[in-house]
């Protein structure tokens, strides 16, 4: 078994389903490179030898050679192209495609994202044509189409539908055959004539054999691909055991034998398909974050022409230097500089800052933020892949690829388990055939018993059954586990890194009752605030919803509210004429009325009700805790002091958070990141494991492995506790499954176990594993 056949990038077994000698084209390229063939020679062989190009029958890749209509070129002459790759299976595919592209003349950057199957390539437009650039990738068998996020989940949905159909067929067949088997089993203890037993067996064969032929395909494809690549996986003994049990049962039926094992074969398939489908569904919940990020960039941009007319364009079609108009309440679609206007901009998606930022002429604004107060005119500085939002997309892609290298515990076990099973079965057959007088048919029956009794049903269920029960327990408490390996990683976490706004705090400003204002002051201010969408104005409205709404209120963008005829103002200290030297900490609004001294309203972002208790419990569990915030140092310091956190950082950009997590990872720490803003999304994706509240933006919820509901942080404690208990139960299940094999395999090899008894013993071991996992469903105080 050669290492080159394994995924060189993700470090685990390659899930391949393509025809050919290797599990996928990427692994084939990696194999030949390791063998010394070289990338150029490999490409030459693939393009000249038709037998070396195992394209799918419906492949019509010639249709995809002209991509010129989808190329965008910037003012520096650099062209870029976004495509989706069909036929992408593993990390080795990424390596092969990027290697082929980076060897092309003029290419400056090429990257493939495994999750979205998205290819982004940039090159000098005057040095190579797009058709020539992409020809090597198409020639080795990959299909390239314009990027379309809606097509990303099509392959996963197809596989899940296939598994669901197979599971339904296997369940129907198993339930019917089991009725016949009960009669046959009863006949072993009372008189049943050979003709009646034979009829039962033939009816069972007519039901089971077509069902097995259909339902074993998901396992058989994986097993065949693994064997062709010179390796094994858990699907190999499953396929061999089910196939041999079915064929031996047919042989026994044809020859009027007493035993047939159709029920064992189809029932085993049914339970294995349930586990495979549930695992696929768990993985399918983790929709890619990049899709949601790209959706933020999908707004239309209003471009102002030189003649004064307006034109709506998608952001990537807007040229740098153009003038655009952004209406109040509209999401900004480009990076640019304000040339006219004053407003408030909600930057919470990018910075995590809970309060809008006042902007005026000359200020920089970024794609993905929201213009709140008044229209703005911008001069476009960057669009498409050069915006700050696109930079976060790239950070997300890099982080997701890094996480894909995590290898599940069950996959690590399968590397050595399956070969041992095969060797034991083969040795049993050879030993009984050549060293005893036993007929080969009987020796094969003993070998089948070994395969069935060692069939990794219990081992294959050891992890999924615990995950399903643990996920169900957490779901009942408002916690959604989205990643199939999340609980394994949660159990290993030794450091917790919190975001501040919206995570440790509620993320909404609340009026502080500090004695600086009276009820009359609040009533007067609340009469003005319904005219504004500013979060501080809304906080005052919420604090006094019964206040009568004043008339004649006007909003001065970036400054505040006023009734000019009465000389009443509510806004910043400069707007109402308060000197800056009396500034206090935190957000504030000032109310100025004729005949009254200015009144200060201060606001705070309250901690979640159980934040202090949760942080204390995390310390008791032995976890180190840090705070990384994009907010102001004063606000972050106040929260850190309230929670007793010695390690905290403020003013962190997304790249700063990722850099800190990388530092912790380099120290050997396994970090649980908990955050809610778009600025947290790259950190959530790059962390060892991550968690997000349900109030978070869609992007952060998608990036996180776990999403929790409610206004409390106690789900963090519950998830960690369940994960640690799950790890214990998984290890116990492995011990039970392997211990069962150690006890029963010698008996099967010695010929003391028939396939029927082996099937019963195998099913019993599975029930024991499931019963042990069910302990997790009990609530512990």
XYZ file of C-alpha atoms in Angstrom:
781
model
C 0.000 0.000 0.000
C 1.635 3.202 -1.176
C 1.334 6.497 0.631
C 0.944 8.285 -2.689
C -2.545 6.847 -3.036
C -3.682 8.742 0.048
C -4.739 12.356 0.013
C -1.541 14.347 0.356
C -3.370 17.508 1.477
C -6.094 16.429 3.919
C -4.094 13.599 5.504
C -6.987 11.143 5.517
C -8.576 8.527 3.256
C -9.620 9.966 -0.094
C -13.391 9.612 -0.717
C -13.267 8.766 -4.447
C -15.921 7.513 -6.824
C -14.382 8.021 -10.278
C -13.539 5.137 -12.589
C -9.855 4.511 -13.216
C -6.788 3.190 -11.477
C -6.795 5.854 -8.797
C -9.384 7.330 -6.493
C -9.290 10.620 -8.403
C -7.281 12.531 -10.978
C -5.551 14.581 -8.284
C -4.276 11.483 -6.491
C -3.128 10.043 -9.817
C -1.086 13.173 -10.473
C 0.338 13.095 -6.958
C 1.210 9.401 -7.326
C 3.116 9.900 -10.572
C 4.947 12.922 -9.218
C 6.150 10.899 -6.236
C 7.134 8.050 -8.568
C 9.364 10.469 -10.474
C 7.245 10.908 -13.605
C 7.053 14.665 -13.070
C 4.183 17.053 -13.630
C 5.052 17.851 -17.272
C 5.411 14.186 -18.214
C 2.201 13.323 -16.404
C 0.327 16.068 -18.262
C 1.816 14.939 -21.585
C 0.755 11.342 -20.969
C -2.755 12.382 -19.984
C -3.197 14.494 -23.118
C -1.749 12.008 -25.635
C -2.935 8.634 -24.325
C -6.741 8.263 -24.606
C -6.665 5.321 -22.217
C -5.188 7.582 -19.551
C -8.145 9.961 -19.643
C -11.028 8.327 -17.753
C -13.541 11.073 -18.467
C -17.180 10.493 -17.696
C -19.354 9.406 -20.639
C -21.390 12.593 -20.560
C -18.316 14.805 -20.438
C -18.437 17.456 -23.129
C -15.522 19.569 -21.963
C -14.982 21.159 -25.379
C -17.982 23.373 -24.624
C -16.063 25.017 -21.795
C -12.954 26.201 -23.635
C -14.058 29.775 -24.331
C -14.122 31.737 -21.074
C -13.316 35.173 -22.501
C -16.807 36.498 -21.712
C -16.244 35.849 -18.013
C -12.779 37.433 -17.744
C -12.402 40.729 -15.888
C -9.336 42.929 -16.385
C -8.189 45.690 -14.032
C -6.426 48.931 -14.862
C -3.021 47.300 -14.363
C -3.612 44.720 -17.087
C -4.174 41.799 -14.726
C -6.995 39.472 -15.754
C -9.006 37.335 -13.343
C -11.475 34.509 -13.776
C -13.860 32.768 -11.361
C -14.925 29.243 -12.254
C -16.468 26.217 -10.608
C -14.715 22.858 -10.958
C -16.712 19.677 -11.509
C -14.930 16.435 -10.675
C -13.096 17.832 -7.640
C -12.788 15.137 -4.981
C -9.953 15.753 -2.552
C -6.910 17.759 -1.521
C -4.756 16.084 -4.154
C -7.090 17.462 -6.846
C -6.451 20.950 -5.462
C -2.696 20.358 -5.564
C -2.811 19.123 -9.170
C -4.970 21.965 -10.517
C -3.004 24.690 -8.755
C 0.283 23.143 -9.901
C -0.841 22.993 -13.547
C -2.036 26.609 -13.487
C 0.953 28.044 -11.650
C 3.262 26.609 -14.314
C 1.489 28.619 -17.019
C 3.163 31.753 -18.322
C 1.929 34.977 -16.757
C -0.057 33.423 -13.895
C 0.261 35.490 -10.726
C -2.194 33.698 -8.462
C -4.279 30.516 -8.582
C -6.335 29.053 -5.773
C -8.984 26.340 -5.482
C -11.406 26.138 -2.563
C -12.404 22.575 -1.681
C -15.692 23.518 -0.033
C -17.106 25.683 -2.818
C -15.191 23.980 -5.668
C -14.338 27.522 -6.690
C -11.281 28.342 -8.808
C -9.896 31.877 -8.841
C -6.987 32.502 -11.209
C -5.211 35.762 -12.045
C -2.698 36.331 -14.824
C -1.107 38.990 -17.027
C -3.663 39.449 -19.807
C -1.017 40.280 -22.432
C 0.943 37.039 -21.908
C -1.604 34.231 -22.336
C -5.173 33.641 -23.486
C -7.723 32.161 -21.038
C -8.348 29.115 -23.268
C -4.641 28.293 -23.382
C -4.271 28.949 -19.672
C -7.026 26.501 -18.680
C -6.301 23.842 -21.311
C -4.104 21.681 -19.006
C -6.826 21.513 -16.338
C -9.474 20.550 -18.902
C -7.144 18.067 -20.569
C -6.589 16.014 -17.416
C -10.335 15.560 -17.053
C -11.781 18.357 -14.918
C -14.809 20.316 -16.097
C -14.800 24.090 -15.680
C -17.993 26.138 -15.695
C -18.763 29.759 -14.712
C -19.087 30.097 -10.966
C -22.620 29.315 -9.810
C -23.175 28.829 -6.036
C -26.540 27.137 -6.657
C -24.783 24.173 -8.280
C -22.406 23.584 -5.398
C -24.719 21.329 -3.397
C -26.065 19.391 -6.396
C -23.600 16.509 -6.057
C -24.149 16.198 -2.305
C -27.918 16.209 -2.790
C -27.631 13.519 -5.450
C -25.590 11.297 -3.139
C -27.992 11.814 -0.252
C -30.973 10.925 -2.434
C -29.193 7.762 -3.540
C -28.486 6.795 0.065
C -32.084 7.523 1.067
C -33.459 5.366 -1.753
C -31.053 2.559 -0.907
C -31.972 2.803 2.776
C -35.696 2.594 1.946
C -35.196 -0.432 -0.319
C -33.000 -2.203 2.234
C -35.470 -1.507 5.033
C -38.396 -2.826 2.974
C -36.484 -5.965 1.997
C -35.192 -6.587 5.536
C -38.635 -6.288 7.116
C -40.164 -8.755 4.661
C -37.318 -11.275 4.759
C -37.286 -11.183 8.544
C -40.863 -12.513 8.533
C -39.740 -15.467 6.421
C -36.629 -15.984 8.552
C -38.693 -16.273 11.731
C -40.491 -19.229 10.163
C -37.208 -20.822 9.084
C -35.642 -20.323 12.528
C -38.720 -21.842 14.167
C -38.407 -24.781 11.787
C -34.965 -25.626 13.200
C -36.599 -26.449 16.527
C -39.676 -28.164 15.094
C -40.289 -30.165 11.980
C -40.115 -28.221 8.713
C -39.813 -30.190 5.509
C -36.958 -29.482 3.081
C -39.437 -28.379 0.405
C -41.010 -25.764 2.677
C -37.612 -24.524 3.858
C -36.381 -24.355 0.275
C -39.442 -22.350 -0.760
C -38.784 -19.885 2.060
C -35.157 -19.555 0.950
C -36.081 -18.977 -2.696
C -38.622 -16.293 -1.799
C -35.968 -14.658 0.413
C -33.478 -14.818 -2.460
C -35.915 -13.156 -4.855
C -36.399 -10.319 -2.379
C -32.849 -9.880 -1.094
C -30.559 -10.384 -4.108
C -31.940 -7.465 -6.177
C -32.027 -5.302 -3.040
C -28.408 -6.147 -2.159
C -27.264 -5.513 -5.733
C -28.804 -2.027 -5.564
C -28.074 -1.078 -1.963
C -24.452 -2.201 -1.785
C -23.401 0.221 -4.537
C -22.352 3.145 -2.285
C -20.032 0.806 -0.378
C -18.899 -1.153 -3.436
C -17.849 1.928 -5.406
C -15.724 3.148 -2.524
C -14.270 -0.332 -1.951
C -13.357 -0.847 -5.623
C -11.752 2.589 -5.851
C -9.745 1.906 -2.685
C -8.522 -1.469 -3.950
C -7.549 -0.006 -7.310
C -5.542 2.637 -5.481
C -3.710 -0.060 -3.523
C -5.339 0.577 -0.164
C -8.295 -0.550 1.932
C -11.044 1.106 3.920
C -14.010 -0.031 6.002
C -16.165 -0.388 2.900
C -14.010 -3.268 1.660
C -14.935 -5.833 4.354
C -18.528 -4.601 4.254
C -18.755 -5.202 0.503
C -16.948 -8.541 0.622
C -18.912 -9.808 3.606
C -22.334 -8.847 2.233
C -21.521 -10.164 -1.254
C -20.123 -13.489 -0.052
C -22.965 -13.971 2.444
C -25.487 -13.407 -0.356
C -23.689 -15.692 -2.821
C -23.179 -18.417 -0.249
C -26.856 -18.201 0.687
C -27.775 -18.548 -2.985
C -25.415 -21.548 -3.257
C -27.030 -23.156 -0.209
C -30.505 -22.497 -1.629
C -29.667 -23.993 -5.023
C -28.212 -27.107 -3.378
C -31.049 -27.472 -0.866
C -28.854 -26.510 2.079
C -30.214 -26.021 5.563
C -28.852 -22.540 6.195
C -29.184 -19.300 4.260
C -28.151 -15.843 5.417
C -30.164 -13.464 3.264
C -31.623 -11.769 6.344
C -28.165 -11.109 7.801
C -26.886 -9.532 4.586
C -29.796 -7.160 3.977
C -30.264 -6.191 7.644
C -26.564 -5.346 7.943
C -26.818 -3.192 4.829
C -29.885 -1.425 6.204
C -28.196 -0.390 9.451
C -24.988 0.648 7.692
C -26.955 2.782 5.226
C -28.690 4.523 8.134
C -25.308 5.431 9.606
C -23.953 6.568 6.233
C -27.004 8.726 5.523
C -26.991 10.371 8.962
C -23.291 11.140 8.587
C -23.908 12.678 5.164
C -26.721 14.805 6.543
C -24.537 16.025 9.392
C -21.861 17.066 6.918
C -24.444 18.667 4.650
C -25.586 21.046 7.397
C -22.224 22.786 7.252
C -22.959 24.948 4.229
C -19.989 26.925 3.030
C -19.454 30.349 4.497
C -18.166 31.739 1.235
C -21.608 31.443 -0.380
C -23.041 33.811 2.233
C -20.120 36.194 1.932
C -20.548 36.361 -1.812
C -24.240 37.088 -1.318
C -23.277 40.237 0.583
C -21.444 41.373 -2.538
C -24.428 40.705 -4.814
C -26.093 44.123 -4.377
C -26.565 46.360 -7.413
C -24.579 49.592 -7.539
C -26.005 52.906 -8.804
C -23.368 54.412 -11.118
C -23.523 58.148 -11.899
C -22.642 58.869 -15.529
C -20.926 62.066 -16.692
C -24.179 63.310 -18.243
C -25.986 63.016 -14.901
C -27.865 59.824 -15.737
C -27.875 56.770 -13.475
C -27.164 53.141 -14.337
C -27.518 49.993 -12.202
C -24.579 47.582 -12.462
C -23.352 44.558 -10.519
C -20.328 45.474 -8.381
C -17.773 43.549 -10.442
C -18.745 45.516 -13.560
C -18.036 48.913 -11.966
C -14.696 50.405 -12.981
C -12.390 51.921 -10.344
C -12.676 55.720 -10.387
C -16.395 55.666 -11.200
C -18.855 57.760 -9.214
C -21.614 55.850 -7.412
C -24.619 56.871 -5.324
C -25.516 54.991 -2.132
C -28.989 55.708 -0.767
C -29.831 55.768 2.943
C -30.469 52.238 4.217
C -28.598 50.635 1.293
C -25.715 48.187 1.562
C -22.517 49.546 0.044
C -21.313 47.327 -2.812
C -17.795 48.702 -3.424
C -14.817 50.044 -1.534
C -14.558 53.777 -2.049
C -13.949 57.309 -0.800
C -16.778 59.710 0.054
C -16.775 62.746 -2.267
C -20.085 64.206 -1.115
C -22.363 63.684 1.867
C -22.353 62.962 5.578
C -23.925 59.910 7.193
C -23.615 57.082 9.696
C -22.331 53.732 8.475
C -23.011 50.400 10.171
C -19.658 48.594 10.069
C -20.584 45.835 12.517
C -20.230 43.093 9.899
C -16.592 44.004 9.310
C -15.382 45.366 12.638
C -17.747 43.973 15.267
C -18.257 47.520 16.565
C -21.821 47.772 17.837
C -22.238 51.506 17.114
C -22.375 53.120 13.654
C -19.432 55.226 12.527
C -20.002 58.845 11.493
C -18.475 59.476 8.059
C -18.054 62.583 5.937
C -16.292 63.744 2.785
C -12.895 62.087 2.405
C -13.673 59.051 4.594
C -13.134 55.494 3.347
C -16.083 53.077 3.268
C -16.091 49.383 2.430
C -18.251 46.865 0.610
C -20.630 44.977 2.898
C -21.294 47.904 5.259
C -24.663 49.704 5.426
C -25.298 53.416 4.906
C -27.810 54.397 7.595
C -28.650 58.101 7.627
C -28.281 60.021 4.363
C -27.268 59.535 0.701
C -23.553 59.364 -0.085
C -21.579 59.832 -3.283
C -18.478 57.691 -3.585
C -15.481 57.463 -5.838
C -14.854 53.751 -6.386
C -11.473 52.566 -5.126
C -11.860 48.773 -5.441
C -14.410 46.274 -6.689
C -14.789 42.515 -6.824
C -11.758 40.564 -5.649
C -9.908 43.675 -4.469
C -12.435 44.780 -1.852
C -12.077 44.236 1.878
C -15.035 41.836 1.696
C -13.213 39.769 -0.933
C -10.153 39.685 1.292
C -12.291 38.179 4.053
C -13.551 35.636 1.494
C -9.965 34.616 0.756
C -9.176 34.355 4.447
C -12.236 32.132 4.835
C -11.155 29.856 1.992
C -7.688 29.408 3.434
C -9.141 28.661 6.870
C -11.652 26.115 5.511
C -8.931 24.275 3.609
C -6.849 24.058 6.777
C -9.748 22.601 8.756
C -10.381 19.999 6.020
C -7.113 18.321 7.045
C -8.661 17.085 10.270
C -9.003 13.303 10.112
C -11.905 11.693 11.949
C -11.090 9.078 14.570
C -13.032 6.339 12.781
C -11.065 6.924 9.569
C -7.783 6.625 11.444
C -8.880 3.316 12.941
C -10.034 1.975 9.555
C -6.537 2.243 8.096
C -5.300 -0.737 10.070
C -8.556 -2.511 10.949
C -9.655 -3.528 7.435
C -6.361 -5.222 6.398
C -6.384 -7.313 9.587
C -9.926 -8.506 8.826
C -9.034 -9.515 5.269
C -5.924 -11.377 6.310
C -7.857 -13.281 9.000
C -10.576 -14.362 6.559
C -8.069 -15.389 3.884
C -5.977 -17.320 6.399
C -9.098 -19.122 7.590
C -10.001 -20.212 4.053
C -6.450 -21.307 3.172
C -5.935 -23.079 6.473
C -9.130 -25.164 6.301
C -8.723 -25.864 2.577
C -5.078 -26.932 2.413
C -4.345 -28.231 5.884
C -7.514 -30.204 6.577
C -9.853 -32.485 4.655
C -12.604 -29.871 4.780
C -14.293 -29.204 1.393
C -13.592 -25.780 -0.030
C -17.274 -24.890 0.215
C -17.201 -25.442 3.962
C -13.876 -23.579 4.248
C -15.416 -20.661 2.386
C -18.347 -20.789 4.794
C -15.905 -20.451 7.714
C -14.207 -17.526 5.947
C -17.578 -15.856 5.432
C -18.309 -16.347 9.137
C -15.018 -14.584 9.936
C -15.909 -11.697 7.635
C -19.391 -11.381 9.083
C -18.304 -11.661 12.692
C -15.536 -9.113 12.101
C -17.670 -6.933 9.861
C -17.160 -3.485 11.317
C -20.817 -2.753 11.995
C -20.191 -2.094 15.685
C -16.962 -0.296 14.885
C -18.640 1.747 12.156
C -21.455 2.648 14.577
C -19.076 3.493 17.445
C -18.746 7.139 16.409
C -21.962 7.927 14.434
C -24.363 6.591 17.064
C -22.717 8.718 19.766
C -22.759 11.750 17.463
C -26.440 11.299 16.663
C -27.451 10.903 20.319
C -25.199 13.760 21.445
C -26.523 16.014 18.678
C -30.087 15.134 19.666
C -29.431 15.945 23.313
C -27.887 19.281 22.392
C -30.638 20.020 19.889
C -33.256 19.713 22.627
C -31.351 22.416 24.489
C -31.152 24.756 21.500
C -27.677 23.787 20.290
C -27.185 22.798 16.647
C -24.105 20.687 15.848
C -23.301 21.273 12.177
C -19.989 19.484 11.629
C -19.553 15.706 11.744
C -16.248 16.053 13.629
C -17.192 19.020 15.843
C -17.743 17.034 19.049
C -14.389 15.257 18.690
C -12.669 18.630 18.413
C -14.718 20.194 21.222
C -13.521 17.461 23.562
C -9.888 18.318 22.748
C -10.229 22.101 23.201
C -7.992 23.592 25.909
C -8.383 27.330 25.194
C -11.519 29.455 24.713
C -11.295 32.737 22.800
C -14.344 35.021 23.037
C -15.428 37.910 20.872
C -16.989 40.710 22.928
C -19.871 42.436 21.177
C -22.831 40.121 20.685
C -21.039 37.162 22.280
C -20.116 38.013 25.856
C -22.452 40.998 25.636
C -25.938 41.270 24.166
C -24.711 43.434 21.290
C -27.339 46.136 21.849
C -26.768 49.475 23.596
C -28.889 49.934 26.720
C -29.556 53.276 28.379
C -27.643 53.471 31.656
C -29.560 54.710 34.682
C -26.624 56.626 36.151
C -28.552 59.516 37.738
C -27.385 62.034 35.137
C -30.900 62.538 33.771
C -34.473 62.811 35.052
C -37.723 61.335 33.839
C -38.625 64.629 32.196
C -35.274 64.665 30.357
C -35.926 61.139 29.096
C -39.453 62.032 27.921
C -38.113 65.038 26.003
C -35.332 62.972 24.330
C -37.675 60.063 23.532
C -39.971 62.459 21.697
C -37.207 63.064 19.148
C -35.680 59.596 18.747
C -38.446 57.842 16.700
C -37.234 59.920 13.753
C -33.863 58.101 13.668
C -32.622 54.564 12.969
C -29.434 55.102 14.984
C -28.972 52.350 17.643
C -28.529 54.895 20.465
C -31.715 56.686 19.433
C -33.557 53.362 19.394
C -32.225 52.577 22.883
C -33.803 55.777 24.194
C -37.078 54.956 22.400
C -37.078 51.484 23.986
C -36.414 52.997 27.416
C -39.445 55.292 27.140
C -41.885 53.937 24.547
C -44.843 55.960 25.946
C -43.273 59.347 25.168
C -45.314 61.481 22.726
C -43.634 61.907 19.337
C -42.512 65.470 18.684
C -43.236 67.247 15.413
C -40.766 68.986 13.142
C -37.846 66.693 14.009
C -35.002 66.639 11.455
C -31.946 64.376 11.421
C -28.557 65.918 10.741
C -26.447 63.049 9.335
C -23.520 62.174 11.533
C -24.531 64.696 14.198
C -27.969 64.082 15.724
C -31.606 65.217 15.830
C -33.063 68.696 16.202
C -36.246 70.749 16.253
C -34.812 73.938 14.769
C -37.873 76.073 15.533
C -37.612 75.290 19.273
C -33.822 75.091 19.562
C -33.889 71.499 20.865
C -31.018 69.190 19.929
C -30.102 65.591 20.735
C -26.802 64.220 19.500
C -23.050 64.391 19.879
C -21.397 66.782 22.327
C -20.108 68.910 19.453
C -23.624 69.111 17.981
C -25.099 70.493 21.215
C -22.049 72.634 22.096
C -20.590 70.700 25.054
C -16.791 71.065 25.475
C -14.751 67.932 24.688
C -12.743 68.138 27.921
C -15.670 66.763 29.884
C -15.860 63.570 27.842
C -16.808 60.365 29.545
C -16.124 56.759 28.617
C -18.437 54.848 26.328
C -21.164 55.907 23.896
C -23.283 58.917 24.789
C -25.928 61.329 23.560
C -26.477 64.886 24.804
C -29.791 66.730 25.066
C -29.823 70.542 24.823
C -33.002 72.545 25.472
C -33.488 76.288 25.930
C -33.453 77.153 29.608
C -31.942 73.798 30.662
C -28.384 72.642 31.176
C -27.182 69.974 28.689
C -28.036 66.458 29.851
C -25.868 63.414 29.159
C -27.360 59.985 28.340
C -24.762 57.234 28.591
C -25.145 53.709 27.199
C -23.657 50.319 27.899
C -23.599 46.987 26.126
C -24.740 44.711 28.939
C -23.062 41.376 29.605
C -25.118 38.260 29.049
C -26.854 37.299 32.280
C -24.670 34.255 32.960
C -21.389 35.452 31.432
C -19.576 35.692 34.787
C -20.704 32.228 35.908
C -19.844 30.631 32.548
C -16.334 32.093 32.504
C -15.784 30.843 36.058
C -17.015 27.360 35.100
C -14.720 27.275 32.064
C -11.782 28.019 34.344
C -12.890 25.222 36.664
C -12.883 22.864 33.660
C -9.226 23.728 33.093
C -9.607 25.950 30.028
C -7.577 29.087 29.352
C -9.700 32.099 28.337
C -8.922 35.111 26.147
C -10.893 38.045 24.736
C -10.342 39.327 21.181
C -12.496 42.333 20.315
C -12.786 44.722 17.405
C -14.254 47.312 19.768
C -12.525 50.254 21.458
C -9.877 49.475 24.140
C -11.963 51.174 26.847
C -15.024 49.028 26.111
C -12.983 45.815 25.897
C -11.124 46.599 29.121
C -14.388 47.148 30.970
C -15.725 43.730 29.939
C -12.419 42.002 30.674
C -12.345 43.520 34.154
C -15.943 42.456 34.858
C -15.121 38.868 33.885
C -11.671 38.760 35.460
C -9.874 38.154 32.158
C -6.180 38.960 32.243
C -5.582 38.208 28.552
C -7.482 40.522 26.193
C -6.923 42.523 23.025
C -8.994 45.324 21.490
C -9.247 46.921 18.048
C -8.643 43.572 16.342
C -9.253 43.339 12.597
C -10.193 39.931 11.123
C -6.563 39.316 10.174
C -5.450 40.157 13.726
C -7.806 37.562 15.186
C -6.607 34.926 12.737
C -2.991 35.792 13.533
C -3.602 35.385 17.270
C -5.267 32.014 16.726
C -2.299 30.961 14.597
C 0.034 31.953 17.449
C -1.941 29.854 19.894
C -1.992 26.922 17.468
C 1.791 27.186 17.076
C 2.039 26.856 20.866
C 0.125 23.583 20.635
C -3.152 25.048 21.892
C -6.475 23.769 20.566
C -8.699 26.819 20.454
C -12.472 27.054 20.740
C -13.443 30.369 19.109
C -16.825 31.904 19.994
C -17.958 34.921 17.965
C -20.870 36.426 16.059
C -19.790 39.153 13.595
C -18.567 38.978 10.018
C -15.216 40.117 11.352
C -15.204 36.896 13.405
C -15.987 34.600 10.462
C -12.370 33.995 9.334
C -11.356 33.324 12.951
C -14.307 30.959 13.414
C -13.235 29.029 10.327
C -9.535 28.933 11.186
C -9.978 27.916 14.842
C -9.620 24.281 15.875
C -13.356 24.339 16.665
C -15.875 27.188 16.781
C -19.244 28.235 18.122
C -21.642 31.080 17.352
C -24.920 32.401 18.862
C -28.067 32.249 16.751
C -28.177 36.063 16.800
C -24.964 36.132 14.756
C -24.872 37.124 11.101
C -25.519 34.266 8.656
C -21.868 34.162 7.647
C -20.639 33.521 11.191
C -23.343 30.929 11.855
C -22.237 29.120 8.698
C -18.546 29.285 9.587
C -19.117 27.942 13.087
C -19.232 24.221 13.890
C -21.960 24.765 16.493
C -24.754 27.364 16.771
C -26.602 27.965 20.058
C -29.875 29.751 20.746
C -30.981 32.002 23.572
C -29.547 34.949 25.468
C -27.387 32.855 27.805
C -23.910 31.350 27.449
C -24.596 28.141 29.377
C -24.828 26.164 26.073
C -21.048 26.576 25.843
C -20.630 24.607 29.076
C -23.206 22.014 28.039
C -21.577 21.470 24.634
C -18.127 21.011 26.148
C -19.502 18.619 28.777
C -21.407 16.553 26.208
C -18.371 16.492 23.917
C -16.096 15.218 26.682
C -18.624 12.572 27.696
C -19.040 11.625 24.035
C -15.302 11.091 23.712
C -15.380 8.720 26.687
C -18.305 6.789 25.238
C -16.698 6.582 21.792
C -13.550 5.103 23.302
C -15.658 2.670 25.320
C -17.485 1.681 22.150
C -14.207 1.026 20.385
C -13.075 -1.118 23.286
C -16.367 -3.045 23.246
C -16.259 -3.534 19.473
C -12.618 -4.576 19.377
C -12.971 -6.700 22.516
C -15.875 -8.525 20.914
C -13.682 -9.288 17.898
C -10.800 -10.500 20.053
C -13.164 -12.955 21.754
C -15.182 -14.168 18.769
C -12.717 -14.147 15.871
C -10.657 -17.118 17.161
C -13.888 -19.104 17.494
C -14.857 -18.226 13.916
C -11.413 -19.114 12.589
C -11.652 -22.463 14.405
C -14.905 -23.198 12.602
C -16.965 -23.082 15.787
C -19.261 -20.313 14.524
C -21.672 -20.579 11.610
C -22.503 -17.497 9.552
C -25.940 -17.426 11.207
C -24.439 -17.325 14.705
C -21.847 -14.841 13.435
C -24.622 -12.551 12.181
C -26.426 -12.800 15.526
C -23.187 -12.080 17.412
C -22.377 -9.165 15.112
C -25.863 -7.701 15.612
C -25.554 -8.191 19.367
C -22.278 -6.287 19.427
C -23.956 -3.461 17.542
C -26.805 -3.386 20.058
C -24.295 -3.262 22.923
C -22.547 -0.300 21.289
C -25.879 1.487 20.755
C -26.962 0.756 24.319
C -23.745 2.198 25.680
C -24.191 5.326 23.574
C -27.760 5.777 24.825
C -26.340 6.603 28.255
C -25.533 9.976 26.742
C -29.214 10.821 26.339
C -29.659 10.969 30.094
C -29.451 14.494 31.455
C -26.780 15.061 34.037
C -27.083 17.899 36.430
